[in-house]
CSV table of C-alpha atoms in Angstrom, one decimal:
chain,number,residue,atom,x,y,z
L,1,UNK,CA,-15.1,-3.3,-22.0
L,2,UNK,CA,-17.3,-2.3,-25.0
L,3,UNK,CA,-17.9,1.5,-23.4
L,4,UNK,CA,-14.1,1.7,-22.7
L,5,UNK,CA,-13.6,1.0,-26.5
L,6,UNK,CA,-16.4,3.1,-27.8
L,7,UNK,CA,-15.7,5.9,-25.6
L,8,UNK,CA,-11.4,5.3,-26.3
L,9,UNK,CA,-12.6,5.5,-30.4
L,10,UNK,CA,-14.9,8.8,-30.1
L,11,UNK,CA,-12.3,11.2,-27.9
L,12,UNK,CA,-9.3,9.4,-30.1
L,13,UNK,CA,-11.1,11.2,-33.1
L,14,UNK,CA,-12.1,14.2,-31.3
L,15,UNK,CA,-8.3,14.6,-30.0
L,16,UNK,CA,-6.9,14.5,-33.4
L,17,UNK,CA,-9.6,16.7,-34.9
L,18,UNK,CA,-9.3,19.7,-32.6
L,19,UNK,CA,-6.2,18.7,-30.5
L,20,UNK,CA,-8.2,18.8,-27.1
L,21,UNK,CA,-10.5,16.4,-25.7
L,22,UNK,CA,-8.3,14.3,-23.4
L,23,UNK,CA,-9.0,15.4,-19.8
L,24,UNK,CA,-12.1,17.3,-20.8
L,25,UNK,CA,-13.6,14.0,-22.2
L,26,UNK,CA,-11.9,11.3,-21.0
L,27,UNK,CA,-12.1,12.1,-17.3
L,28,UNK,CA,-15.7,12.8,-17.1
L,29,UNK,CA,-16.5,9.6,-19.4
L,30,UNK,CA,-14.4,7.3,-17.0
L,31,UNK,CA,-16.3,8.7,-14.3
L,32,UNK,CA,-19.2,8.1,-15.6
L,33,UNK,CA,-18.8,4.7,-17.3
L,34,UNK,CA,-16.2,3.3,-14.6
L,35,UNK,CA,-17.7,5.2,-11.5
L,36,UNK,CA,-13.9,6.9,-10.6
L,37,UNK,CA,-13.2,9.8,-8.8
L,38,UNK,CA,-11.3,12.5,-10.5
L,39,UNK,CA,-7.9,11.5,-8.9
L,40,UNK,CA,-8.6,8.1,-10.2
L,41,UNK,CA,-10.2,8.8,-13.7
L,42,UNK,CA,-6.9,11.8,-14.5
L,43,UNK,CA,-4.0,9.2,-15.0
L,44,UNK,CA,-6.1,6.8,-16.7
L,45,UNK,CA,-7.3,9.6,-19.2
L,46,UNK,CA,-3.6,10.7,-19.7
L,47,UNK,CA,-2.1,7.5,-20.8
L,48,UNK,CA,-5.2,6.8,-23.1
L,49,UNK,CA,-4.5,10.1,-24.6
L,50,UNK,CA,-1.0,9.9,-24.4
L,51,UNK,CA,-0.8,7.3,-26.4
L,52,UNK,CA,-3.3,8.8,-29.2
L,53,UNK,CA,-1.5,12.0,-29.1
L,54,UNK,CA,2.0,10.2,-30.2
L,55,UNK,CA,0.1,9.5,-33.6
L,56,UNK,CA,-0.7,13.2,-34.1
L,57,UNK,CA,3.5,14.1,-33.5
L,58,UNK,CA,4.3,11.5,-35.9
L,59,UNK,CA,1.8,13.1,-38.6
L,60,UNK,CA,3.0,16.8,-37.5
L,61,UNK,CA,6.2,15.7,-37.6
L,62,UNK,CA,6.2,14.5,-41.0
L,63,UNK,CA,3.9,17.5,-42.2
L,64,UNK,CA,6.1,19.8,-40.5
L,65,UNK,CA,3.3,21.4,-38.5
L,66,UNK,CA,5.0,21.2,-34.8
L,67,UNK,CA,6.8,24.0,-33.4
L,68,UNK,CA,9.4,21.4,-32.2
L,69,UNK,CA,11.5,23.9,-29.9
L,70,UNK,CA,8.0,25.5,-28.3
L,71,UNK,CA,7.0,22.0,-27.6
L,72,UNK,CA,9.8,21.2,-25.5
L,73,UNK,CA,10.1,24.3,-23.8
L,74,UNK,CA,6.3,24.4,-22.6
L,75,UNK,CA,6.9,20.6,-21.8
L,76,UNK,CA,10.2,21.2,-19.9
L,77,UNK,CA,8.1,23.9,-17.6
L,78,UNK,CA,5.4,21.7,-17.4
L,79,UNK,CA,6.6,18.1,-16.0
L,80,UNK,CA,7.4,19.8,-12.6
L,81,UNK,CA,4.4,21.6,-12.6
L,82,UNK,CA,2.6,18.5,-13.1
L,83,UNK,CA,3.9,17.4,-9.8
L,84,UNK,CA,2.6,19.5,-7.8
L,85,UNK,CA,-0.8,19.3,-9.4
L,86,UNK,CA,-0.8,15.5,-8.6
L,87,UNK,CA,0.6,15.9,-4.9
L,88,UNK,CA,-2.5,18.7,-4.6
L,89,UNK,CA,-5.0,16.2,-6.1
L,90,UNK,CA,-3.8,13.6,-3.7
L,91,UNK,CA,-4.3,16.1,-0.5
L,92,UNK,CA,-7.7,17.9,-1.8
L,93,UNK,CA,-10.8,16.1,-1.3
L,94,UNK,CA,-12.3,14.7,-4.1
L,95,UNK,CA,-15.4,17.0,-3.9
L,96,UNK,CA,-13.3,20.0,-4.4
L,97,UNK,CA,-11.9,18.4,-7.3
L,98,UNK,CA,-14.8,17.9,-9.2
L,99,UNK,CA,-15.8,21.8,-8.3
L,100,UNK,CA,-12.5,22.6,-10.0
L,101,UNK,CA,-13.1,20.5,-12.7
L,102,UNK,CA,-16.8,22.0,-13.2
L,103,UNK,CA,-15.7,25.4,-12.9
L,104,UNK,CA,-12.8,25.2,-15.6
L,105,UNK,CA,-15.8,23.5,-17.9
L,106,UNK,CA,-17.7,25.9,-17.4
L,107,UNK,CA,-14.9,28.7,-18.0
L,108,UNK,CA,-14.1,27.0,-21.1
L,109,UNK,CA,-17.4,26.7,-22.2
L,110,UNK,CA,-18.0,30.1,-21.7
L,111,UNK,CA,-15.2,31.1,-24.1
L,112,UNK,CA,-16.3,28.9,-26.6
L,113,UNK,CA,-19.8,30.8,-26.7
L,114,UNK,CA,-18.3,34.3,-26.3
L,115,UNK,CA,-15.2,33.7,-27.7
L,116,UNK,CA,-14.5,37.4,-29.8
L,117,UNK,CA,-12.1,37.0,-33.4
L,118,UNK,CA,-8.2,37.2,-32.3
L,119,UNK,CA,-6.3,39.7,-34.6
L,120,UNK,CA,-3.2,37.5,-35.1
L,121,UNK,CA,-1.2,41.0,-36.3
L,122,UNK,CA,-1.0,42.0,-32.3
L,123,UNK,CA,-0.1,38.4,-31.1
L,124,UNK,CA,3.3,38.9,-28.7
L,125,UNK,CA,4.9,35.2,-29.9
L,126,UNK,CA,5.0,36.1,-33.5
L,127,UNK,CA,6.0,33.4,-36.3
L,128,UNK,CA,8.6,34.9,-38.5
L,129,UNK,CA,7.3,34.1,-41.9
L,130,UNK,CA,10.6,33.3,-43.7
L,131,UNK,CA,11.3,30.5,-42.0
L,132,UNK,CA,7.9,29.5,-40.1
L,133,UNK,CA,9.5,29.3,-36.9
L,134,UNK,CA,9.1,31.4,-33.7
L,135,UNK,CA,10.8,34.7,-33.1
L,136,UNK,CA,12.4,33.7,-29.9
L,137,UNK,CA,12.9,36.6,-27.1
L,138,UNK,CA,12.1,37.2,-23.0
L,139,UNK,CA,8.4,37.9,-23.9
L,140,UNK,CA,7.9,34.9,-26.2
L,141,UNK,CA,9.8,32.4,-23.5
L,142,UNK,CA,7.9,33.8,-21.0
L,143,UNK,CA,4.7,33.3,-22.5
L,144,UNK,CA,5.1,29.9,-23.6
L,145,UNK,CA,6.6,29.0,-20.0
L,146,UNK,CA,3.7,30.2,-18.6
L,147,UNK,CA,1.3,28.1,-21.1
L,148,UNK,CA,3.1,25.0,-20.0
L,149,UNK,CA,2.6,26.0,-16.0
L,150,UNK,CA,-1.0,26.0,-16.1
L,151,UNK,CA,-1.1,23.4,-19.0
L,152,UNK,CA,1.3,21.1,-16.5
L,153,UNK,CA,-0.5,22.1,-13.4
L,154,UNK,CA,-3.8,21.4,-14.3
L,155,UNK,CA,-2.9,18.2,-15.8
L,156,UNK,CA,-1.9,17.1,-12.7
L,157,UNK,CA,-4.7,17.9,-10.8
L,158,UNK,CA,-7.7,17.5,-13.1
L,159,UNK,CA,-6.4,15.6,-16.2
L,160,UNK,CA,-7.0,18.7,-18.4
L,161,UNK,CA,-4.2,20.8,-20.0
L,162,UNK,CA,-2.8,19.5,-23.2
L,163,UNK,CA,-5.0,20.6,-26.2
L,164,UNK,CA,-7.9,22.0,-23.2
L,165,UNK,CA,-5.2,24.7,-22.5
L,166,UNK,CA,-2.8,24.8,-24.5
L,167,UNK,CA,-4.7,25.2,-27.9
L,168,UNK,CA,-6.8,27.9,-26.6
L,169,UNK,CA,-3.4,30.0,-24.8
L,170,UNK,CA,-1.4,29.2,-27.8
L,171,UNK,CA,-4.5,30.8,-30.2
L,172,UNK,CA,-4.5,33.7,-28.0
L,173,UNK,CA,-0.9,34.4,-27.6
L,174,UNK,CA,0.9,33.8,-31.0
L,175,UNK,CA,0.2,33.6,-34.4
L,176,UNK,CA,0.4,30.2,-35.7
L,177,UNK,CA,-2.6,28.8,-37.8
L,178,UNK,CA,-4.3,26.3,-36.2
L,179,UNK,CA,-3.0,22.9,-37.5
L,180,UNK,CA,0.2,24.1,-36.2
L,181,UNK,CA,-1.4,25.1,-32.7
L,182,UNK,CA,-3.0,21.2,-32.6
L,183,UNK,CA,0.1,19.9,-34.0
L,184,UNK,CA,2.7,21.5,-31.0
L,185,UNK,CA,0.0,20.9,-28.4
Protein backbone atom coordinates (compact mmCIF):
# COMPACT_ATOMS: atom_id res chain seq x y z
CA UNK A 1 0.00 0.00 0.00
CA UNK A 2 3.00 2.22 0.82
CA UNK A 3 4.40 1.93 -3.12
CA UNK A 4 0.84 2.68 -4.31
CA UNK A 5 1.01 5.94 -2.17
CA UNK A 6 4.63 6.78 -2.93
CA UNK A 7 4.33 6.16 -6.44
CA UNK A 8 0.38 8.03 -6.44
CA UNK A 9 2.51 11.18 -4.67
CA UNK A 10 5.53 11.29 -7.24
CA UNK A 11 3.51 11.10 -10.84
CA UNK A 12 0.63 13.51 -8.88
CA UNK A 13 3.55 16.11 -8.79
CA UNK A 14 5.00 15.18 -12.10
CA UNK A 15 1.41 15.50 -13.71
CA UNK A 16 0.89 18.88 -12.45
CA UNK A 17 4.39 20.12 -13.22
CA UNK A 18 4.52 19.21 -16.87
CA UNK A 19 0.92 18.03 -17.56
CA UNK A 20 1.93 14.50 -18.66
CA UNK A 21 2.94 11.61 -16.70
CA UNK A 22 -0.28 9.61 -16.28
CA UNK A 23 -0.06 6.67 -18.63
CA UNK A 24 3.63 7.11 -19.26
CA UNK A 25 4.27 6.71 -15.47
CA UNK A 26 1.56 5.29 -13.96
CA UNK A 27 1.13 2.23 -16.17
CA UNK A 28 4.58 1.13 -16.17
CA UNK A 29 4.79 1.71 -12.24
CA UNK A 30 1.54 -0.48 -11.63
CA UNK A 31 3.18 -3.04 -13.64
CA UNK A 32 5.94 -3.12 -11.96
CA UNK A 33 4.91 -2.66 -8.37
CA UNK A 34 1.44 -4.55 -8.76
CA UNK A 35 2.64 -7.16 -11.51
CA UNK A 36 -0.46 -6.03 -14.09
CA UNK A 37 -0.65 -6.31 -17.60
CA UNK A 38 -1.09 -3.27 -19.64
CA UNK A 39 -4.87 -3.84 -20.04
CA UNK A 40 -5.05 -4.10 -16.40
CA UNK A 41 -2.59 -1.42 -15.19
CA UNK A 42 -4.45 1.50 -18.16
CA UNK A 43 -7.78 2.00 -16.21
CA UNK A 44 -6.25 1.92 -12.97
CA UNK A 45 -3.63 4.70 -14.14
CA UNK A 46 -6.61 6.77 -15.59
CA UNK A 47 -8.78 7.13 -12.65
CA UNK A 48 -5.56 7.84 -10.41
CA UNK A 49 -4.79 10.48 -12.80
CA UNK A 50 -8.18 11.48 -13.43
CA UNK A 51 -8.73 12.46 -10.29
CA UNK A 52 -5.31 14.51 -9.96
CA UNK A 53 -5.88 16.18 -13.11
CA UNK A 54 -9.48 17.68 -11.84
CA UNK A 55 -7.18 19.76 -9.39
CA UNK A 56 -5.12 21.22 -12.26
CA UNK A 57 -8.76 22.49 -14.18
CA UNK A 58 -9.79 23.90 -11.05
CA UNK A 59 -6.35 25.99 -10.70
CA UNK A 60 -6.57 26.66 -14.71
CA UNK A 61 -9.75 27.54 -14.36
CA UNK A 62 -9.42 30.05 -11.89
CA UNK A 63 -6.04 31.41 -13.53
CA UNK A 64 -7.72 31.42 -16.71
CA UNK A 65 -5.09 29.30 -18.40
CA UNK A 66 -7.60 26.59 -20.16
CA UNK A 67 -8.68 26.93 -23.61
CA UNK A 68 -12.15 25.91 -22.31
CA UNK A 69 -13.84 25.43 -25.92
CA UNK A 70 -10.51 23.42 -27.34
CA UNK A 71 -10.88 21.22 -24.40
CA UNK A 72 -14.17 20.08 -25.08
CA UNK A 73 -13.86 19.78 -28.59
CA UNK A 74 -10.62 17.47 -28.42
CA UNK A 75 -12.60 15.64 -25.54
CA UNK A 76 -15.87 15.32 -27.59
CA UNK A 77 -13.58 13.56 -30.54
CA UNK A 78 -11.83 11.66 -28.16
CA UNK A 79 -14.44 9.57 -25.79
CA UNK A 80 -15.43 7.54 -28.93
CA UNK A 81 -12.06 7.10 -29.90
CA UNK A 82 -11.33 5.86 -26.54
CA UNK A 83 -13.64 3.05 -27.22
CA UNK A 84 -12.25 1.55 -29.77
CA UNK A 85 -8.78 1.69 -28.16
CA UNK A 86 -10.17 -0.32 -25.19
CA UNK A 87 -12.20 -2.92 -27.43
CA UNK A 88 -8.58 -3.22 -29.39
CA UNK A 89 -6.69 -3.72 -26.00
CA UNK A 90 -9.19 -6.29 -25.00
CA UNK A 91 -8.70 -8.38 -28.45
CA UNK A 92 -4.67 -7.79 -28.80
CA UNK A 93 -2.54 -9.87 -26.88
CA UNK A 94 -0.97 -8.38 -24.13
CA UNK A 95 2.57 -8.87 -25.56
CA UNK A 96 1.74 -6.65 -28.48
CA UNK A 97 0.65 -4.21 -26.04
CA UNK A 98 3.54 -3.77 -24.21
CA UNK A 99 5.53 -3.50 -27.82
CA UNK A 100 3.13 -0.62 -28.52
CA UNK A 101 3.65 0.81 -25.34
CA UNK A 102 7.66 0.44 -25.69
CA UNK A 103 7.63 1.78 -29.14
CA UNK A 104 5.57 5.01 -28.31
CA UNK A 105 8.27 5.44 -25.23
CA UNK A 106 10.70 5.24 -27.21
CA UNK A 107 9.21 7.64 -29.96
CA UNK A 108 8.65 10.05 -27.25
CA UNK A 109 11.80 9.72 -25.91
CA UNK A 110 13.30 10.30 -29.00
CA UNK A 111 11.64 13.71 -29.40
CA UNK A 112 12.53 14.70 -26.22
CA UNK A 113 16.35 14.31 -27.07
CA UNK A 114 16.07 15.70 -30.67
CA UNK A 115 13.31 17.77 -30.21
CA UNK A 116 14.39 21.10 -32.66
CA UNK A 117 12.91 24.94 -31.26
CA UNK A 118 9.05 25.34 -32.71
CA UNK A 119 8.70 28.92 -34.31
CA UNK A 120 5.29 29.63 -32.75
CA UNK A 121 4.85 32.54 -35.73
CA UNK A 122 4.01 29.54 -38.39
CA UNK A 123 1.75 27.54 -35.93
CA UNK A 124 -1.76 26.80 -38.03
CA UNK A 125 -4.16 27.10 -34.58
CA UNK A 126 -3.12 30.55 -33.90
CA UNK A 127 -4.23 32.43 -30.41
CA UNK A 128 -5.60 35.72 -31.34
CA UNK A 129 -3.86 38.03 -28.92
CA UNK A 130 -6.70 40.45 -28.15
CA UNK A 131 -8.67 38.25 -26.55
CA UNK A 132 -6.35 35.11 -25.79
CA UNK A 133 -8.62 32.74 -27.30
CA UNK A 134 -8.35 30.53 -30.49
CA UNK A 135 -8.92 31.73 -33.92
CA UNK A 136 -11.46 29.17 -34.72
CA UNK A 137 -11.65 27.84 -38.61
CA UNK A 138 -11.69 24.24 -40.73
CA UNK A 139 -7.84 23.96 -40.18
CA UNK A 140 -7.86 24.79 -36.48
CA UNK A 141 -11.01 22.17 -35.83
CA UNK A 142 -9.38 19.84 -37.74
CA UNK A 143 -6.23 19.91 -36.00
CA UNK A 144 -7.45 19.79 -32.62
CA UNK A 145 -9.96 16.88 -33.69
CA UNK A 146 -7.22 15.04 -34.81
CA UNK A 147 -5.15 15.70 -31.34
CA UNK A 148 -8.05 14.33 -29.46
CA UNK A 149 -8.26 11.00 -31.98
CA UNK A 150 -4.90 9.82 -31.16
CA UNK A 151 -4.99 11.41 -27.67
CA UNK A 152 -8.48 9.27 -27.16
CA UNK A 153 -7.19 6.27 -29.03
CA UNK A 154 -4.21 5.73 -27.35
CA UNK A 155 -5.70 6.19 -24.06
CA UNK A 156 -7.77 3.44 -24.65
CA UNK A 157 -5.36 1.18 -25.61
CA UNK A 158 -2.23 1.94 -23.63
CA UNK A 159 -3.25 4.43 -20.94
CA UNK A 160 -1.15 7.23 -22.59
CA UNK A 161 -2.69 10.30 -24.26
CA UNK A 162 -3.66 13.09 -22.05
CA UNK A 163 -0.58 15.39 -21.29
CA UNK A 164 1.77 12.24 -23.21
CA UNK A 165 0.02 13.53 -26.42
CA UNK A 166 -1.68 16.10 -26.15
CA UNK A 167 0.99 18.60 -24.66
CA UNK A 168 3.52 17.66 -27.20
CA UNK A 169 0.65 17.96 -30.49
CA UNK A 170 -0.78 20.99 -28.94
CA UNK A 171 3.13 22.59 -28.69
CA UNK A 172 3.53 21.71 -32.17
CA UNK A 173 0.44 22.80 -33.65
CA UNK A 174 -0.63 26.20 -32.06
CA UNK A 175 0.74 28.84 -30.24
CA UNK A 176 -0.22 28.85 -26.73
CA UNK A 177 2.56 29.17 -24.06
CA UNK A 178 2.92 26.29 -22.18
CA UNK A 179 1.00 26.77 -18.89
CA UNK A 180 -1.96 27.11 -21.12
CA UNK A 181 -0.97 23.87 -23.22
CA UNK A 182 -0.72 21.88 -19.49
CA UNK A 183 -3.68 23.70 -18.34
CA UNK A 184 -6.32 22.51 -21.57
CA UNK A 185 -4.57 19.15 -21.58
Amino acid sequence: MFTLIFEGFVIGCLLGLTGAGGGILAVPALMTSQGWDVAQAAPVGLLAITLAAFVGVIQGLIQQHIRYKAAIWIALISIPAAKYGIYLAQIISPQWLIFAFSIVMFIVAYRIVFNKVIDIDDAPCKINQQTGKFIWNIQTASILGGIGLVAGLLTGLLGVGGGFIIVPAMRKFTNLNLKSIIATS
